[in-house]
Coordinates of C-alpha atoms in Angstrom, one line a residue:
M1 CA -64.2 9.6 -76.5
L2 CA -65.6 12.2 -78.8
I3 CA -69.1 10.5 -80.2
E4 CA -70.7 13.3 -81.9
L5 CA -69.3 16.7 -83.5
R6 CA -71.4 19.5 -84.9
I7 CA -69.7 22.4 -86.8
Q8 CA -71.8 25.3 -88.2
N9 CA -70.1 28.3 -90.4
F10 CA -66.7 27.5 -89.5
A11 CA -64.4 28.6 -92.6
I12 CA -65.5 26.7 -95.7
I13 CA -67.7 24.4 -93.5
D14 CA -71.4 25.4 -93.6
R15 CA -72.9 22.6 -91.6
L16 CA -71.1 19.2 -90.6
D17 CA -72.6 16.6 -88.2
L18 CA -70.4 13.6 -87.5
K19 CA -71.1 10.5 -85.4
L20 CA -67.7 9.1 -84.5
G21 CA -66.7 5.7 -83.0
P22 CA -63.6 4.3 -81.1
G23 CA -60.4 3.0 -82.7
L24 CA -58.6 4.8 -85.5
T25 CA -60.4 7.4 -87.6
I26 CA -58.5 8.3 -90.8
L27 CA -59.4 11.8 -92.6
T28 CA -58.3 12.0 -96.2
G29 CA -59.1 14.4 -99.0
E30 CA -57.4 17.0 -101.5
T31 CA -55.2 19.6 -100.1
G32 CA -57.5 22.4 -99.1
A33 CA -60.6 20.3 -98.7
G34 CA -61.0 21.1 -95.1
K35 CA -59.4 18.3 -93.2
S36 CA -57.3 20.3 -90.9
I37 CA -60.2 22.7 -90.8
I38 CA -62.2 20.2 -88.8
L39 CA -59.2 19.7 -86.4
D40 CA -59.0 23.5 -85.9
A41 CA -62.8 23.3 -85.1
V42 CA -61.9 20.7 -82.4
V43 CA -59.2 23.3 -81.0
M44 CA -61.7 25.9 -80.7
L45 CA -64.2 23.4 -79.0
I46 CA -61.6 22.7 -76.2
G47 CA -60.7 26.2 -75.5
G48 CA -58.1 27.0 -77.9
R49 CA -57.6 30.6 -79.3
V50 CA -59.8 31.6 -82.0
D51 CA -61.1 34.9 -83.6
A52 CA -63.8 36.1 -85.9
T53 CA -61.8 35.4 -89.0
V54 CA -62.8 31.6 -89.0
I55 CA -66.5 32.8 -89.3
R56 CA -67.8 31.8 -92.9
A57 CA -68.5 34.5 -95.0
G58 CA -72.0 35.7 -94.8
S59 CA -72.6 34.4 -91.3
D60 CA -72.8 36.3 -87.9
A61 CA -71.3 33.6 -85.8
T62 CA -69.5 30.3 -86.0
F63 CA -70.7 27.2 -83.7
V64 CA -68.8 24.0 -82.8
E65 CA -70.4 21.5 -80.4
G66 CA -69.1 18.0 -79.1
T67 CA -70.6 15.2 -77.1
F68 CA -68.1 13.1 -75.3
S69 CA -68.9 9.7 -73.6
L70 CA -67.0 9.4 -70.2
K71 CA -65.0 6.1 -68.9
G72 CA -62.3 5.2 -66.4
S73 CA -59.9 8.1 -65.1
A74 CA -61.0 10.7 -67.6
K75 CA -64.6 10.1 -66.4
E76 CA -63.4 10.9 -62.6
A77 CA -61.4 13.7 -63.5
V78 CA -64.0 15.5 -65.6
N79 CA -66.7 14.6 -63.0
R80 CA -64.6 16.0 -60.5
I81 CA -64.3 19.4 -62.2
L82 CA -68.0 19.6 -63.0
E83 CA -69.0 18.6 -59.5
R84 CA -67.0 21.4 -58.2
E85 CA -68.6 23.8 -60.7
E86 CA -72.2 22.1 -60.3
L87 CA -72.4 21.2 -63.9
L88 CA -72.8 17.6 -63.5
D89 CA -75.7 16.3 -65.4
D90 CA -74.9 13.0 -66.8
P91 CA -72.0 11.3 -65.3
D92 CA -71.3 9.1 -68.5
H93 CA -71.4 11.9 -70.8
V94 CA -70.5 15.8 -71.3
T95 CA -71.0 18.2 -73.7
L96 CA -68.8 21.1 -74.8
T97 CA -70.0 23.9 -77.1
R98 CA -68.1 27.1 -78.3
E99 CA -69.5 30.0 -80.5
V100 CA -67.7 32.9 -81.9
R101 CA -69.7 36.0 -83.1
R102 CA -68.6 38.5 -85.8
E103 CA -68.2 41.2 -83.3
G104 CA -65.5 38.8 -81.8
R105 CA -67.3 37.7 -78.6
S106 CA -66.6 34.4 -77.5
V107 CA -69.3 31.8 -75.6
A108 CA -68.3 28.7 -74.2
R109 CA -70.8 26.5 -72.6
I110 CA -70.6 22.9 -70.8
N111 CA -74.1 20.9 -70.6
G112 CA -75.9 24.0 -71.9
R113 CA -74.6 26.4 -69.3
T114 CA -72.4 29.2 -70.1
V115 CA -68.8 29.3 -68.5
G116 CA -65.6 30.9 -68.8
V117 CA -63.1 29.7 -71.6
S118 CA -60.7 28.6 -68.9
L119 CA -62.8 26.2 -67.7
L120 CA -63.8 24.9 -70.9
K121 CA -59.9 24.5 -71.5
E122 CA -59.5 22.6 -68.1
V123 CA -62.1 20.0 -69.1
G124 CA -61.0 19.8 -72.8
A125 CA -57.2 18.9 -71.8
V126 CA -58.7 15.7 -70.1
L127 CA -60.4 14.8 -72.8
V128 CA -58.6 15.6 -76.2
D129 CA -54.7 15.9 -77.0
I130 CA -53.9 17.4 -80.5
H131 CA -50.5 16.6 -82.0
G132 CA -49.4 19.2 -84.7
Q133 CA -50.8 22.0 -82.6
S134 CA -48.0 22.5 -80.1
E135 CA -50.1 24.4 -77.7
H136 CA -52.2 21.4 -76.9
L137 CA -49.3 19.0 -76.7
S138 CA -49.9 17.6 -72.8
L139 CA -46.3 16.0 -73.3
L140 CA -44.8 19.3 -73.9
D141 CA -45.7 20.5 -70.5
P142 CA -42.7 19.1 -67.9
R143 CA -45.4 19.2 -65.1
A144 CA -47.1 16.1 -66.7
H145 CA -44.1 14.3 -67.3
L146 CA -43.6 12.8 -63.6
G147 CA -47.1 11.6 -63.6
L148 CA -46.6 9.7 -66.9
L149 CA -43.3 8.4 -65.7
D150 CA -45.1 7.0 -62.6
R151 CA -47.9 5.4 -64.1
F152 CA -45.3 3.7 -66.6
S153 CA -43.2 2.9 -63.7
D154 CA -46.3 1.3 -61.5
V155 CA -45.0 2.9 -58.5
T156 CA -48.5 3.3 -56.8
S157 CA -47.9 1.6 -53.8
L158 CA -44.6 3.0 -53.2
L159 CA -46.1 6.5 -53.8
A160 CA -48.7 5.7 -51.4
D161 CA -46.8 5.0 -48.5
Y162 CA -44.6 7.9 -49.2
R163 CA -47.6 10.3 -49.4
K164 CA -49.0 8.8 -46.1
S165 CA -45.6 10.0 -44.3
Y166 CA -45.5 13.2 -46.1
H167 CA -49.0 14.2 -45.0
A168 CA -47.9 13.1 -41.4
L169 CA -45.0 15.2 -41.5
I170 CA -47.0 18.3 -42.9
D171 CA -49.3 18.2 -40.0
L172 CA -46.7 17.8 -37.5
R173 CA -44.8 20.9 -39.1
R174 CA -48.0 22.6 -38.9
E175 CA -48.3 22.1 -35.1
L176 CA -44.4 22.8 -34.6
S177 CA -45.0 26.1 -36.6
D178 CA -47.9 27.1 -34.4
L179 CA -46.1 26.2 -31.2
R180 CA -42.9 28.0 -32.0
A181 CA -45.1 30.9 -33.1
A182 CA -46.7 30.9 -29.7
Q183 CA -43.6 30.5 -28.0
A184 CA -41.9 33.6 -29.7
D185 CA -44.6 35.8 -28.2
A186 CA -45.1 33.8 -24.9
A187 CA -44.2 36.5 -22.5
R188 CA -46.4 38.9 -23.9
R189 CA -49.3 36.4 -24.5
T190 CA -48.8 34.9 -21.0
E191 CA -49.3 38.1 -19.4
M192 CA -52.5 38.8 -21.1
L193 CA -53.8 35.4 -20.9
T194 CA -53.0 35.4 -17.1
F195 CA -55.0 38.7 -16.9
Q196 CA -58.1 37.8 -18.8
A197 CA -58.2 34.3 -16.9
G198 CA -57.6 35.9 -13.7
E199 CA -60.2 38.5 -14.0
I200 CA -62.9 36.2 -15.5
E201 CA -62.3 33.5 -12.7
A202 CA -62.3 36.4 -10.0
A203 CA -65.9 37.5 -11.0
K204 CA -67.2 33.9 -10.4
L205 CA -70.1 34.5 -12.7
K206 CA -73.2 32.2 -12.6
K207 CA -75.4 31.5 -15.4
G208 CA -78.6 33.6 -15.5
E209 CA -76.9 35.8 -12.6
D210 CA -77.6 39.0 -14.5
E211 CA -81.1 38.4 -15.3
E212 CA -81.6 37.9 -11.3
L213 CA -79.7 41.1 -10.6
R214 CA -81.7 43.1 -13.0
K215 CA -85.0 41.9 -11.3
E216 CA -83.5 42.5 -7.8
R217 CA -82.4 46.1 -8.9
D218 CA -85.7 47.1 -10.2
R219 CA -87.5 45.9 -7.0
L220 CA -84.8 47.9 -4.8
A221 CA -84.9 51.1 -7.1
N222 CA -88.7 51.2 -6.5
A223 CA -89.2 49.8 -3.2
E224 CA -91.1 52.9 -1.8
G225 CA -93.5 52.7 -4.8
L226 CA -94.1 49.1 -4.5
A227 CA -94.8 49.1 -0.7
Q228 CA -97.4 52.0 -1.2
H229 CA -99.1 50.1 -3.8
A230 CA -99.3 46.8 -2.0
Q231 CA -100.2 48.8 1.5
E232 CA -103.2 50.4 -0.5
A233 CA -104.4 47.1 -1.9
L234 CA -104.4 45.5 1.5
T235 CA -106.3 48.5 3.1
I236 CA -109.0 47.6 0.5
L237 CA -109.0 44.2 0.7
D238 CA -108.7 43.7 4.5
E239 CA -108.6 46.8 6.7
S240 CA -111.9 48.3 7.6
T241 CA -112.2 52.0 8.3
P242 CA -114.8 54.0 10.0
D243 CA -115.9 55.2 6.7
A244 CA -115.6 51.9 4.5
S245 CA -115.6 48.1 5.3
A246 CA -112.9 46.1 3.8
A247 CA -113.8 44.0 1.1
S248 CA -112.9 40.8 2.8
D249 CA -115.8 41.8 5.3
L250 CA -118.3 42.4 2.6
L251 CA -117.4 39.6 0.8
G252 CA -117.8 37.4 4.0
Q253 CA -121.4 38.9 4.4
A254 CA -122.2 38.2 0.9
A255 CA -120.8 34.5 1.1
Q256 CA -123.2 34.3 4.4
A257 CA -126.4 35.7 2.8
M258 CA -125.8 33.1 -0.4
S259 CA -125.1 30.3 2.1
A260 CA -128.7 31.0 3.6
L261 CA -130.3 31.4 0.1
A262 CA -128.9 27.8 -0.7
R263 CA -130.5 26.4 2.3
T264 CA -133.7 27.8 1.3
D265 CA -133.4 27.1 -2.5
P266 CA -131.0 24.3 -2.9
S267 CA -130.8 24.5 -6.7
K268 CA -128.7 27.8 -6.1
A269 CA -126.1 25.8 -4.1
D270 CA -123.4 26.6 -6.6
L271 CA -123.9 30.2 -6.3
S272 CA -123.0 29.7 -2.2
E273 CA -120.0 27.6 -3.3
R274 CA -118.7 30.2 -5.7
A275 CA -119.2 32.8 -3.2
N276 CA -117.1 30.7 -0.9
L277 CA -114.4 30.0 -3.2
L278 CA -114.0 33.8 -3.7
L279 CA -113.7 34.5 -0.1
E280 CA -111.1 31.8 -0.1
N281 CA -109.1 33.4 -3.0
L282 CA -109.3 36.7 -1.5
T283 CA -107.7 35.5 1.8
D284 CA -104.8 33.9 -0.1
L285 CA -104.5 37.0 -2.0
T286 CA -104.3 39.1 1.0
R287 CA -101.9 36.8 2.8
D288 CA -99.6 36.8 -0.4
L289 CA -99.7 40.7 -0.3
R290 CA -98.6 40.9 3.1
D291 CA -95.7 38.5 2.7
Y292 CA -94.6 40.5 -0.4
L293 CA -95.0 43.8 1.8
E294 CA -92.7 42.2 4.4
E295 CA -89.9 41.2 1.7
I296 CA -89.9 44.9 0.3
E297 CA -86.5 46.3 1.3
F298 CA -85.5 49.8 1.8
N299 CA -81.9 49.0 1.5
P300 CA -79.7 51.6 -0.4
R301 CA -76.4 49.8 0.1
R302 CA -77.4 46.6 -1.3
L303 CA -79.0 48.6 -4.4
E304 CA -75.4 49.9 -4.9
E305 CA -73.9 46.5 -4.7
V306 CA -76.3 45.4 -7.4
E307 CA -75.5 48.0 -9.4
E308 CA -71.8 47.5 -9.1
R309 CA -72.4 43.7 -9.9
L310 CA -74.2 44.3 -13.0
N311 CA -71.8 46.9 -14.2
L312 CA -68.8 44.4 -13.9
I313 CA -71.0 41.8 -15.6
F314 CA -71.6 44.5 -18.6
Q315 CA -67.9 45.0 -18.7
L316 CA -66.8 41.5 -19.1
T317 CA -69.5 40.8 -21.6
R318 CA -68.3 43.7 -23.7
K319 CA -64.6 42.4 -23.6
Y320 CA -65.1 38.8 -23.5
G321 CA -68.4 37.7 -25.3
G322 CA -72.3 38.8 -25.3
S323 CA -73.3 36.9 -22.5
V324 CA -72.3 35.3 -19.2
D325 CA -71.9 31.9 -20.9
A326 CA -69.5 33.5 -23.5
V327 CA -67.5 34.9 -20.9
N328 CA -66.9 31.6 -18.9
K329 CA -66.0 29.9 -22.2
F330 CA -63.5 32.5 -23.0
G331 CA -61.9 32.3 -19.5
I332 CA -61.6 28.2 -19.9
E333 CA -60.0 29.0 -23.2
A334 CA -57.6 31.4 -22.2
R335 CA -56.7 29.1 -19.4
K336 CA -56.2 26.2 -21.9
Q337 CA -53.9 28.4 -23.8
L338 CA -51.8 29.3 -20.8
E339 CA -51.3 25.6 -20.4
T340 CA -50.3 25.1 -23.8
I341 CA -47.6 28.1 -23.6
T342 CA -46.3 26.5 -20.5
N343 CA -45.9 23.0 -22.1
A344 CA -44.9 24.3 -25.5
T345 CA -41.1 24.0 -25.0
G346 CA -41.5 20.2 -23.9
R347 CA -43.9 19.5 -26.9
I348 CA -41.5 21.6 -29.4
E349 CA -38.7 19.1 -28.5
E350 CA -41.0 16.0 -28.7
L351 CA -42.2 17.0 -32.3
T352 CA -38.6 17.9 -33.5
A353 CA -37.6 14.6 -32.4
Q354 CA -40.6 13.3 -34.3
E355 CA -39.9 15.4 -37.3
S356 CA -36.3 13.9 -37.4
V357 CA -37.9 10.3 -37.6
L358 CA -40.3 11.0 -40.2
L359 CA -37.7 13.0 -42.5
D360 CA -35.4 9.9 -42.4
K361 CA -38.6 7.8 -43.2
L362 CA -39.3 10.0 -46.1
A363 CA -35.7 9.8 -47.2
G364 CA -35.8 5.9 -47.3
Q365 CA -39.3 5.9 -49.1
G366 CA -38.3 8.7 -51.4
G367 CA -35.0 7.0 -52.2
K368 CA -36.9 3.6 -53.2
L369 CA -39.3 5.8 -55.3
S370 CA -36.6 7.6 -57.0
A371 CA -34.7 4.3 -57.7
K372 CA -37.6 2.7 -59.2
R373 CA -38.4 5.7 -61.4
R374 CA -34.7 5.8 -62.7
Q375 CA -34.8 2.2 -63.6
A376 CA -38.4 2.9 -65.3
A377 CA -36.8 5.7 -67.1
E378 CA -34.3 3.8 -68.6
A379 CA -36.7 1.2 -70.0
L380 CA -39.0 4.1 -71.1
S381 CA -36.1 5.6 -73.3
R382 CA -35.2 2.3 -74.8
G383 CA -38.6 1.7 -75.7
I384 CA -39.2 5.1 -77.2
E385 CA -35.8 5.0 -79.1
T386 CA -36.9 1.6 -80.5
E387 CA -40.3 3.3 -81.8
L388 CA -38.3 6.1 -83.2
D389 CA -36.0 3.8 -85.0
D390 CA -39.0 1.9 -86.7
L391 CA -40.3 5.7 -87.4
K392 CA -36.8 5.8 -89.2
M393 CA -35.5 8.2 -86.8
A394 CA -32.6 6.0 -85.8
E395 CA -30.6 8.6 -84.8
A396 CA -32.8 10.3 -82.4
R397 CA -32.3 9.7 -78.7
F398 CA -34.5 10.0 -75.7
G399 CA -33.9 10.6 -72.0
V400 CA -35.3 11.7 -68.8
D401 CA -33.7 14.4 -66.7
F402 CA -33.8 14.1 -63.0
Q403 CA -33.0 17.0 -61.0
A404 CA -33.1 17.6 -57.2
K405 CA -33.3 21.3 -55.6
P406 CA -31.4 21.9 -52.5
D407 CA -33.3 22.9 -49.4
P408 CA -32.0 23.3 -45.8
N409 CA -35.5 22.1 -44.7
G410 CA -35.6 19.4 -47.1
I411 CA -35.1 15.6 -46.9
P412 CA -31.6 14.3 -45.8
L413 CA -29.5 12.6 -48.3
P414 CA -26.8 10.0 -47.5
D415 CA -24.1 12.5 -48.2
G416 CA -25.7 14.9 -46.1
A417 CA -27.1 17.2 -48.4
R418 CA -30.8 18.2 -48.0
V419 CA -33.2 18.5 -51.1
A420 CA -36.6 19.9 -51.7
F421 CA -39.5 17.5 -51.8
D422 CA -43.2 17.6 -52.1
Q423 CA -46.3 15.0 -52.0
N424 CA -44.7 13.3 -55.2
G425 CA -41.5 12.8 -53.9
L426 CA -37.8 14.1 -54.3
D427 CA -37.5 13.9 -58.1
R428 CA -38.1 16.9 -60.7
V429 CA -38.6 15.0 -63.9
E430 CA -38.7 16.3 -67.5
F431 CA -38.4 14.4 -70.8
L432 CA -35.7 15.2 -73.2
V433 CA -35.0 14.4 -76.9
A434 CA -32.2 14.7 -79.5
P435 CA -34.1 14.3 -83.0
N436 CA -30.6 14.5 -84.7
P437 CA -27.0 13.4 -84.3
G438 CA -25.1 15.9 -82.4
E439 CA -27.6 18.2 -81.2
G440 CA -27.8 17.0 -77.5
L441 CA -30.7 16.3 -75.3
K442 CA -33.2 19.0 -75.1
P443 CA -36.5 19.7 -73.6
L444 CA -39.6 18.3 -75.7
A445 CA -40.8 22.0 -75.7
R446 CA -37.7 23.1 -77.6
I447 CA -37.9 20.3 -80.4
A448 CA -38.9 21.1 -84.0
S449 CA -42.5 21.2 -85.1
G450 CA -44.1 19.2 -87.9
G451 CA -44.2 15.9 -88.9
E452 CA -40.9 15.3 -87.0
T453 CA -42.5 16.1 -83.7
S454 CA -45.9 14.2 -84.7
R455 CA -43.4 11.1 -85.2
L456 CA -41.8 11.5 -82.0
M457 CA -45.2 12.3 -80.1
L458 CA -46.3 9.1 -82.0
G459 CA -43.2 7.2 -80.2
L460 CA -43.9 8.4 -76.9
K461 CA -47.6 7.7 -77.0
N462 CA -47.2 4.1 -78.1
V463 CA -44.9 3.5 -75.3
L464 CA -46.9 5.4 -72.6
A465 CA -50.1 4.0 -74.2
R466 CA -51.6 2.9 -70.9
A467 CA -49.8 5.4 -68.6
D468 CA -51.3 8.4 -71.0
E469 CA -55.0 8.7 -69.6
I470 CA -56.3 11.3 -72.3
P471 CA -59.2 9.4 -74.3
S472 CA -59.1 11.1 -77.6
L473 CA -55.8 11.7 -79.6
I474 CA -55.4 13.7 -82.8
F475 CA -52.5 13.5 -85.2
D476 CA -51.9 16.4 -87.9
E477 CA -49.2 16.6 -90.2
I478 CA -47.7 12.9 -89.1
D479 CA -46.9 12.0 -92.5
Q480 CA -44.8 15.1 -93.4
G481 CA -41.4 14.1 -94.7
I482 CA -41.9 10.2 -94.7
G483 CA -42.4 7.8 -97.4
G484 CA -44.7 4.8 -98.1
R485 CA -42.8 2.3 -96.1
V486 CA -42.6 4.3 -93.2
G487 CA -46.4 5.2 -93.5
L488 CA -47.2 1.3 -93.1
V489 CA -45.1 1.4 -89.7
V490 CA -46.6 4.4 -88.7
G491 CA -50.2 3.5 -89.6
H492 CA -49.7 0.2 -87.6
K493 CA -48.4 2.2 -84.6
L494 CA -51.6 4.4 -84.9
W495 CA -53.8 1.5 -85.0
N496 CA -52.0 0.0 -82.0
L497 CA -52.4 3.1 -80.0
A498 CA -56.0 3.3 -81.0
R499 CA -56.7 0.1 -79.1
N500 CA -56.2 2.1 -75.8
H501 CA -57.5 5.5 -77.4
Q502 CA -59.8 7.1 -79.7
V503 CA -57.3 8.3 -82.4
F504 CA -57.9 10.6 -85.5
C505 CA -55.3 11.2 -88.2
V506 CA -55.2 13.7 -91.1
T507 CA -53.1 12.1 -93.8
H508 CA -52.3 11.9 -97.5
L509 CA -50.5 8.6 -97.4
P510 CA -52.6 5.6 -98.6
Q511 CA -50.3 3.5 -96.5
L512 CA -51.3 4.8 -93.3
A513 CA -54.8 5.3 -94.2
V514 CA -55.5 1.5 -94.8
F515 CA -55.0 1.0 -91.1
G516 CA -58.2 3.0 -90.3
D517 CA -61.0 1.4 -88.4
Q518 CA -63.0 4.3 -89.8
H519 CA -62.2 6.4 -93.0
Y520 CA -63.8 9.7 -93.9
Q521 CA -63.2 11.5 -97.3
V522 CA -63.3 15.1 -96.8
Q523 CA -64.4 17.0 -100.2
K524 CA -64.2 20.7 -101.1
L525 CA -67.2 21.4 -103.4
I526 CA -68.7 24.7 -105.1
E527 CA -72.3 25.1 -104.9
K528 CA -74.1 28.5 -106.2
N529 CA -70.7 30.0 -106.3
R530 CA -70.1 28.9 -102.5
T531 CA -67.1 26.8 -101.4
L532 CA -68.5 24.2 -99.2
T533 CA -66.8 21.1 -97.2
R534 CA -68.7 17.7 -97.3
V535 CA -67.6 14.7 -95.4
E536 CA -68.4 11.1 -96.1
K537 CA -67.8 7.9 -94.4
L538 CA -66.2 5.4 -96.9
D539 CA -66.3 1.7 -96.9
G540 CA -65.9 -1.2 -99.8
D541 CA -65.7 0.2 -103.1
P542 CA -65.8 3.9 -102.4
R543 CA -63.0 3.5 -99.7
L544 CA -60.8 1.4 -102.3
L545 CA -61.3 4.2 -104.7
E546 CA -60.1 6.8 -102.5
L547 CA -57.1 5.0 -101.6
S548 CA -56.4 4.4 -105.3
Q549 CA -56.8 8.5 -106.0
M550 CA -54.3 8.8 -103.1
L551 CA -52.0 6.5 -105.0
G552 CA -52.4 8.4 -108.2
E553 CA -54.6 8.6 -111.2
V554 CA -57.3 5.9 -110.8
G555 CA -56.7 3.0 -113.0
E556 CA -56.2 -0.7 -112.8
G557 CA -52.8 -0.5 -111.7
T558 CA -53.6 2.0 -108.4
L559 CA -56.8 0.0 -107.7
R560 CA -54.9 -3.3 -107.4
S561 CA -52.2 -1.5 -105.1
A562 CA -54.8 0.0 -103.2
H563 CA -56.2 -3.4 -102.8
E564 CA -52.8 -5.0 -101.9
L565 CA -52.3 -2.2 -99.1
L566 CA -55.4 -3.1 -97.6
Q567 CA -54.7 -6.7 -97.6
T568 CA -51.3 -5.8 -96.2
A569 CA -52.7 -3.7 -93.4
R570 CA -55.2 -6.8 -92.6
Q571 CA -52.2 -9.1 -92.4
T572 CA -50.1 -6.7 -90.5
I573 CA -52.9 -6.3 -87.7
K574 CA -53.8 -10.3 -87.7
D575 CA -50.0 -10.8 -87.3
S576 CA -49.7 -8.4 -84.2
K577 CA -52.7 -10.0 -82.4
K578 CA -50.9 -13.4 -82.3

């Protein structure tokens, strides 16, 4: 629901701030005062086409901002869009802004952040429907008709069951398609996968093997140098020569001297212990060096084997992954794919049988769905024609056109034909109307514009009041071509519609205006040689005076008539509540 509207420098409006409420809001005033200009500003706000000609003379830009409170399905739909675009601030409110500058640039914002006009239009379409500006009539979009009919039909349970089967079929057909594609290329893929799996399995790669082999290769390739260094260290540590004693002999002598020292001076016993520890460590080091020297292998053949193995691992990792683990995983997956191809024929036969069962199930569910829709369409047509009769369009006719598109892969019908289907069923639905006798039913998008269209839309909206989930409805030109008696009927219907929606109506008919929950007078003033628009909320005597002016020259008679119209409206509303 639109709760605040701010307009600046739009046509003859210099500045306008409105606080708006629920129910039926009436806008009245002299022709040219700016009533429809306010609606044009709302069209701009929700993403309608606009150019720099709307900017008030002497201004650089025009600005329109609206704040909406969100409830019910509209709240869910808007929040879904805002979450998707990361624009959600307050889940209960959204603010739309549109600015058009003199150079022609248009800026759109949602919750203060700049967005594309297409996104503004997407959100606006959920919040506002304007009748009298055909580009914003949601009911003129055939894509919306099936959803409206379904909500009117109350097929929620049937549709949920159908969609469950539909999505099961889609998943099944996706798997079937993949299997058939694999089978069509089975010979080539089988040969390739067999080679890949066989090559990897024959290699028998082990985790960490490549690292161990690299270490072994380094030892084999440097065996002579390693042995020379180890032998040189052993000679120094443990092999005496005529010219020099081994380090172990020298350290042993030092340890004996330290032991003697400790016997004489016990306070230095720790020195003796440390010397003996050094001697033990040197002995261990010498033993480990001898063991290492014995392990050093001068084996050119083994070096060649290691090099070949490392080259094999390199080739496999380059082809199938960056590591031994990745290569082994690739081999396992290749073997699984081979098994899938091998079992594809049997699985295809199994899925084909399941597909046939699901299609038959969908045919039954879709048939029930269609039958209930057709039954509801008849009730919808009767209800709308009754509404149109009340609106003095007794000759108008309304119908719902059901179409099914042939599709060889579609759902089978009892007569053997197959028809296309989607998640909404088998039906393609469009609302048709014949406003005048002899014209024949035509799509809503082709009907005449103006008051006739607005009355038709009013009739539709009244019947579809609970099915149509757009919270704010605006009617312009709805009183064209109708008299006072029909005006009372139209006013009452708008009031009824406003029990489920926020409704705005621009009118020149007092018979219609008396049903407003809020009544605003739009005036055109001239101040300092500039034309301005002012909007004032009317109640009590000011409202009675405005209604009297709408009837004619203000006098005792028109004031009395205005009062009687208000009483008639109140009584009509009271009677309708019984």
